[in-house]
């Protein structure tokens, strides 16, 4: 019996049914509960910021749980989480990859990698009240082929949703197409990088920029560090008490 409650040797049709159910399930990307009228810029950091200066306090913060690869953890997560808690809301992201050819094995690998990341993040207080993003980029290994790669992503989404977590995906169209063959998951919101600056980032909040068919909720540009712009109409998280109030 595997972590997701299924068994090895499952039939291909059953795997297909499970993956379709996961990717087709409706979800709200609500990065929170109420929309804010003010322009909202956040920041995201990861293991490259270990030992260095963190960005000024943003409106919201996103922290990478992994060390750039799935199943390898960010050694500075606790410190970066303390920085993130100074903002109004904290979100997390995890890295993904797949080197398994079978869809069943790939699904299990994605599920287990998400479980490992979630368990590690729970040590600093992460839980179902945080939005989680899945980082899907060609910098990691994706040698299983589009179907198996999609299954790995579905496994990751399945675990997080089982924890009651709202899930989004970070990628670009070229990387998404190379990894999944362009599969469409309209139920999951997109976080889209690539803007050249604050003046252009707003223009990324359009369906034309969606790589998986989901709504574009956040757009990113880099200037010294990663800046993240919440697209108009995207709900925002309620404020989280500062560390000394917990």
CSV table of C-alpha atoms in Angstrom, one decimal:
chain,number,residue,atom,x,y,z
A,1,UNK,CA,0.0,0.0,0.0
A,2,UNK,CA,1.4,3.4,-1.0
A,3,UNK,CA,1.1,6.8,0.7
A,4,UNK,CA,-1.9,7.7,-1.4
A,5,UNK,CA,-3.8,4.6,-0.4
A,6,UNK,CA,-3.3,2.8,-3.7
A,7,UNK,CA,-1.3,-0.3,-4.5
A,8,UNK,CA,1.5,-1.0,-6.9
A,9,UNK,CA,0.6,-2.8,-10.0
A,10,UNK,CA,-2.6,-0.7,-10.4
A,11,UNK,CA,-4.2,-0.8,-13.9
A,12,UNK,CA,-3.5,2.0,-16.2
A,13,UNK,CA,-7.2,2.9,-16.5
A,14,UNK,CA,-7.4,3.4,-12.7
A,15,UNK,CA,-4.3,5.6,-12.7
A,16,UNK,CA,-5.9,7.7,-15.5
A,17,UNK,CA,-9.1,8.0,-13.6
A,18,UNK,CA,-7.3,9.2,-10.4
A,19,UNK,CA,-5.2,11.7,-12.3
A,20,UNK,CA,-8.2,13.1,-14.2
A,21,UNK,CA,-10.1,13.5,-10.9
A,22,UNK,CA,-7.2,15.3,-9.3
A,23,UNK,CA,-6.5,17.7,-12.2
A,24,UNK,CA,-10.2,18.3,-12.9
A,25,UNK,CA,-11.3,19.0,-9.3
A,26,UNK,CA,-12.5,22.6,-8.9
A,27,UNK,CA,-10.5,24.8,-6.6
A,28,UNK,CA,-10.5,28.4,-5.5
A,29,UNK,CA,-7.1,30.1,-5.8
A,30,UNK,CA,-8.1,32.4,-3.1
A,31,UNK,CA,-4.8,33.6,-1.9
A,32,UNK,CA,-7.2,34.6,0.9
A,33,UNK,CA,-10.7,35.7,1.7
A,34,UNK,CA,-11.3,39.3,0.7
A,35,UNK,CA,-10.1,41.3,-2.3
A,36,UNK,CA,-8.0,44.4,-1.6
A,37,UNK,CA,-8.2,47.5,-3.7
A,38,UNK,CA,-4.6,48.6,-3.2
A,39,UNK,CA,-1.8,47.3,-5.5
A,40,UNK,CA,-0.2,44.4,-3.8
A,41,UNK,CA,3.4,43.4,-4.3
A,42,UNK,CA,5.0,40.5,-2.5
A,43,UNK,CA,8.4,38.8,-2.7
A,44,UNK,CA,9.7,35.2,-2.8
A,45,UNK,CA,12.9,33.8,-1.5
A,46,UNK,CA,14.6,30.4,-1.4
A,47,UNK,CA,17.9,28.6,-0.6
A,48,UNK,CA,20.0,31.1,-2.7
A,49,UNK,CA,19.2,33.8,-0.1
A,50,UNK,CA,20.7,31.6,2.7
A,51,UNK,CA,23.2,33.7,4.6
A,52,UNK,CA,22.4,36.9,2.8
A,53,UNK,CA,20.1,39.9,3.2
A,54,UNK,CA,16.4,39.3,2.8
A,55,UNK,CA,14.2,41.7,0.8
A,56,UNK,CA,12.4,44.5,2.6
A,57,UNK,CA,9.2,43.4,4.3
A,58,UNK,CA,6.7,42.8,1.4
A,59,UNK,CA,2.9,42.8,1.5
A,60,UNK,CA,3.0,39.0,1.3
A,61,UNK,CA,5.9,36.5,1.2
A,62,UNK,CA,6.5,33.2,-0.5
A,63,UNK,CA,9.2,30.8,0.8
A,64,UNK,CA,10.6,27.8,-1.0
A,65,UNK,CA,10.5,24.7,1.2
A,66,UNK,CA,13.0,22.8,-0.9
A,67,UNK,CA,16.7,23.3,-1.8
A,68,UNK,CA,15.9,23.7,-5.5
A,69,UNK,CA,15.0,20.0,-5.9
A,70,UNK,CA,12.2,17.8,-4.6
A,71,UNK,CA,13.1,15.7,-1.4
A,72,UNK,CA,16.0,18.1,-0.7
A,73,UNK,CA,15.1,20.6,2.0
A,74,UNK,CA,15.9,24.3,2.3
A,75,UNK,CA,18.3,24.6,5.2
A,76,UNK,CA,17.3,28.2,5.9
A,77,UNK,CA,13.5,27.6,6.0
A,78,UNK,CA,13.2,28.5,9.6
A,79,UNK,CA,15.0,31.8,9.2
A,80,UNK,CA,13.2,32.6,5.9
A,81,UNK,CA,9.9,31.8,7.5
A,82,UNK,CA,10.6,34.3,10.3
A,83,UNK,CA,11.3,36.9,7.7
A,84,UNK,CA,8.1,36.0,5.9
A,85,UNK,CA,6.0,36.3,9.1
A,86,UNK,CA,6.7,40.0,9.1
A,87,UNK,CA,4.5,40.4,6.1
A,88,UNK,CA,0.7,40.2,6.1
A,89,UNK,CA,0.6,36.7,4.8
A,90,UNK,CA,2.9,33.7,4.1
A,91,UNK,CA,2.8,31.3,1.2
A,92,UNK,CA,5.0,28.3,0.4
A,93,UNK,CA,6.2,26.6,-2.8
A,94,UNK,CA,7.9,23.3,-3.5
A,95,UNK,CA,10.0,22.1,-6.4
A,96,UNK,CA,9.0,19.2,-8.6
A,97,UNK,CA,10.6,16.7,-11.0
A,98,UNK,CA,10.1,13.3,-12.4
A,99,UNK,CA,12.3,10.5,-13.7
A,100,UNK,CA,9.8,7.7,-13.6
A,101,UNK,CA,8.3,6.4,-16.8
A,102,UNK,CA,5.2,4.7,-15.4
A,103,UNK,CA,2.3,7.0,-14.6
A,104,UNK,CA,1.5,5.1,-11.4
A,105,UNK,CA,5.1,5.4,-10.1
A,106,UNK,CA,5.3,9.0,-11.1
A,107,UNK,CA,2.1,9.8,-9.3
A,108,UNK,CA,3.4,8.2,-6.1
A,109,UNK,CA,6.7,10.0,-6.5
A,110,UNK,CA,5.0,13.4,-6.7
A,111,UNK,CA,2.7,12.5,-3.8
A,112,UNK,CA,5.6,11.4,-1.6
A,113,UNK,CA,7.7,14.4,-2.4
A,114,UNK,CA,4.9,16.8,-1.5
A,115,UNK,CA,4.4,14.9,1.7
A,116,UNK,CA,8.1,15.3,2.6
A,117,UNK,CA,8.0,19.0,1.9
A,118,UNK,CA,4.8,19.6,3.8
A,119,UNK,CA,6.1,17.6,6.8
A,120,UNK,CA,9.3,19.7,6.8
A,121,UNK,CA,7.4,22.9,6.5
A,122,UNK,CA,5.1,21.9,9.4
A,123,UNK,CA,8.1,22.1,11.7
A,124,UNK,CA,8.0,25.9,11.3
A,125,UNK,CA,4.2,26.2,11.5
A,126,UNK,CA,3.0,25.7,7.9
A,127,UNK,CA,-0.4,24.3,7.6
A,128,UNK,CA,-3.7,24.3,5.6
A,129,UNK,CA,-4.1,28.0,6.1
A,130,UNK,CA,-1.2,28.7,3.7
A,131,UNK,CA,-1.4,28.7,0.0
A,132,UNK,CA,1.1,26.3,-1.7
A,133,UNK,CA,2.6,26.7,-5.1
A,134,UNK,CA,4.1,23.9,-7.2
A,135,UNK,CA,7.2,25.0,-9.1
A,136,UNK,CA,7.4,23.2,-12.5
A,137,UNK,CA,10.6,24.1,-14.4
A,138,UNK,CA,12.9,22.4,-16.8
A,139,UNK,CA,15.9,23.2,-14.6
A,140,UNK,CA,14.9,20.0,-12.7
A,141,UNK,CA,14.8,16.5,-14.3
A,142,UNK,CA,11.7,15.5,-16.3
A,143,UNK,CA,12.6,12.4,-18.2
A,144,UNK,CA,9.5,10.4,-17.7
A,145,UNK,CA,7.6,11.8,-20.7
A,146,UNK,CA,4.6,14.0,-20.8
A,147,UNK,CA,2.1,11.5,-19.4
A,148,UNK,CA,4.2,10.4,-16.5
A,149,UNK,CA,5.4,14.0,-15.8
A,150,UNK,CA,1.7,15.1,-15.6
A,151,UNK,CA,1.0,12.2,-13.2
A,152,UNK,CA,3.8,13.4,-10.9
A,153,UNK,CA,2.3,16.9,-10.8
A,154,UNK,CA,-1.1,15.3,-10.2
A,155,UNK,CA,0.4,13.3,-7.3
A,156,UNK,CA,1.8,16.5,-5.8
A,157,UNK,CA,-1.6,18.3,-6.1
A,158,UNK,CA,-3.4,15.3,-4.6
A,159,UNK,CA,-1.3,15.2,-1.5
A,160,UNK,CA,-1.7,19.0,-0.9
A,161,UNK,CA,-5.4,19.0,-1.5
A,162,UNK,CA,-5.7,16.1,0.9
A,163,UNK,CA,-4.3,18.4,3.6
A,164,UNK,CA,-7.0,21.0,2.8
A,165,UNK,CA,-4.4,23.3,1.1
A,166,UNK,CA,-5.2,25.6,-1.8
A,167,UNK,CA,-2.7,24.9,-4.7
A,168,UNK,CA,-1.4,26.9,-7.6
A,169,UNK,CA,1.3,26.3,-10.2
A,170,UNK,CA,4.4,28.3,-11.1
A,171,UNK,CA,5.8,27.8,-14.6
A,172,UNK,CA,6.0,29.4,-18.1
A,173,UNK,CA,4.3,28.2,-21.2
A,174,UNK,CA,7.4,26.9,-22.9
A,175,UNK,CA,8.5,24.9,-19.8
A,176,UNK,CA,5.0,23.7,-19.1
A,177,UNK,CA,4.6,22.5,-22.7
A,178,UNK,CA,8.0,20.8,-22.7
A,179,UNK,CA,7.2,19.0,-19.4
A,180,UNK,CA,3.6,18.0,-19.8
A,181,UNK,CA,2.9,18.3,-23.5
A,182,UNK,CA,0.7,21.3,-22.8
A,183,UNK,CA,-1.9,19.6,-20.6
A,184,UNK,CA,-4.7,22.0,-19.5
A,185,UNK,CA,-5.7,22.2,-15.8
A,186,UNK,CA,-8.2,25.1,-15.7
A,187,UNK,CA,-9.0,24.5,-12.1
A,188,UNK,CA,-5.6,25.5,-10.8
A,189,UNK,CA,-4.3,29.1,-10.9
A,190,UNK,CA,-1.0,30.2,-12.4
A,191,UNK,CA,1.9,32.2,-11.1
A,192,UNK,CA,3.7,33.5,-14.1
A,193,UNK,CA,7.3,34.9,-14.2
A,194,UNK,CA,9.1,36.8,-17.0
A,195,UNK,CA,8.0,40.4,-16.7
A,196,UNK,CA,10.8,42.9,-17.1
A,197,UNK,CA,9.7,45.2,-14.3
A,198,UNK,CA,6.8,46.8,-12.4
A,199,UNK,CA,5.6,48.7,-15.4
A,200,UNK,CA,5.1,45.5,-17.4
A,201,UNK,CA,4.1,43.0,-14.7
A,202,UNK,CA,0.5,44.1,-14.7
A,203,UNK,CA,0.1,43.2,-18.4
A,204,UNK,CA,0.9,39.5,-17.4
A,205,UNK,CA,-2.5,39.3,-15.6
A,206,UNK,CA,-4.3,38.1,-18.7
A,207,UNK,CA,-5.6,34.7,-19.9
A,208,UNK,CA,-3.1,34.9,-22.8
A,209,UNK,CA,-0.3,34.4,-20.2
A,210,UNK,CA,-1.8,31.3,-18.7
A,211,UNK,CA,0.2,28.2,-19.4
A,212,UNK,CA,-2.2,25.5,-18.1
A,213,UNK,CA,-5.6,27.1,-18.7
A,214,UNK,CA,-6.0,28.3,-15.1
A,215,UNK,CA,-6.5,31.9,-14.2
A,216,UNK,CA,-3.3,34.0,-13.8
A,217,UNK,CA,-3.3,35.0,-10.1
A,218,UNK,CA,0.2,36.3,-9.6
A,219,UNK,CA,2.9,37.7,-12.0
A,220,UNK,CA,6.6,38.0,-11.2
A,221,UNK,CA,9.6,40.1,-12.2
A,222,UNK,CA,13.1,40.2,-10.9
A,223,UNK,CA,14.9,43.4,-9.8
A,224,UNK,CA,17.5,42.6,-7.1
A,225,UNK,CA,15.1,39.9,-5.9
A,226,UNK,CA,11.8,38.4,-7.0
A,227,UNK,CA,8.9,40.7,-6.9
A,228,UNK,CA,5.4,39.2,-7.1
A,229,UNK,CA,2.3,41.2,-8.2
A,230,UNK,CA,-1.2,40.0,-7.3
A,231,UNK,CA,-3.5,40.3,-10.3
A,232,UNK,CA,-6.6,42.4,-9.8
A,233,UNK,CA,-9.5,40.5,-8.5
A,234,UNK,CA,-7.5,37.8,-6.8
A,235,UNK,CA,-8.5,37.4,-3.1
A,236,UNK,CA,-5.8,38.0,-0.5
A,237,UNK,CA,-5.0,36.3,2.7
A,238,UNK,CA,-6.1,37.7,6.0
A,239,UNK,CA,-3.3,39.1,8.1
A,240,UNK,CA,-1.3,36.6,10.2
A,241,UNK,CA,-0.2,37.7,13.7
A,242,UNK,CA,3.4,38.6,14.1
A,243,UNK,CA,5.7,35.9,15.7
A,244,UNK,CA,5.6,37.5,19.1
A,245,UNK,CA,1.9,37.4,19.2
A,246,UNK,CA,1.7,33.7,18.6
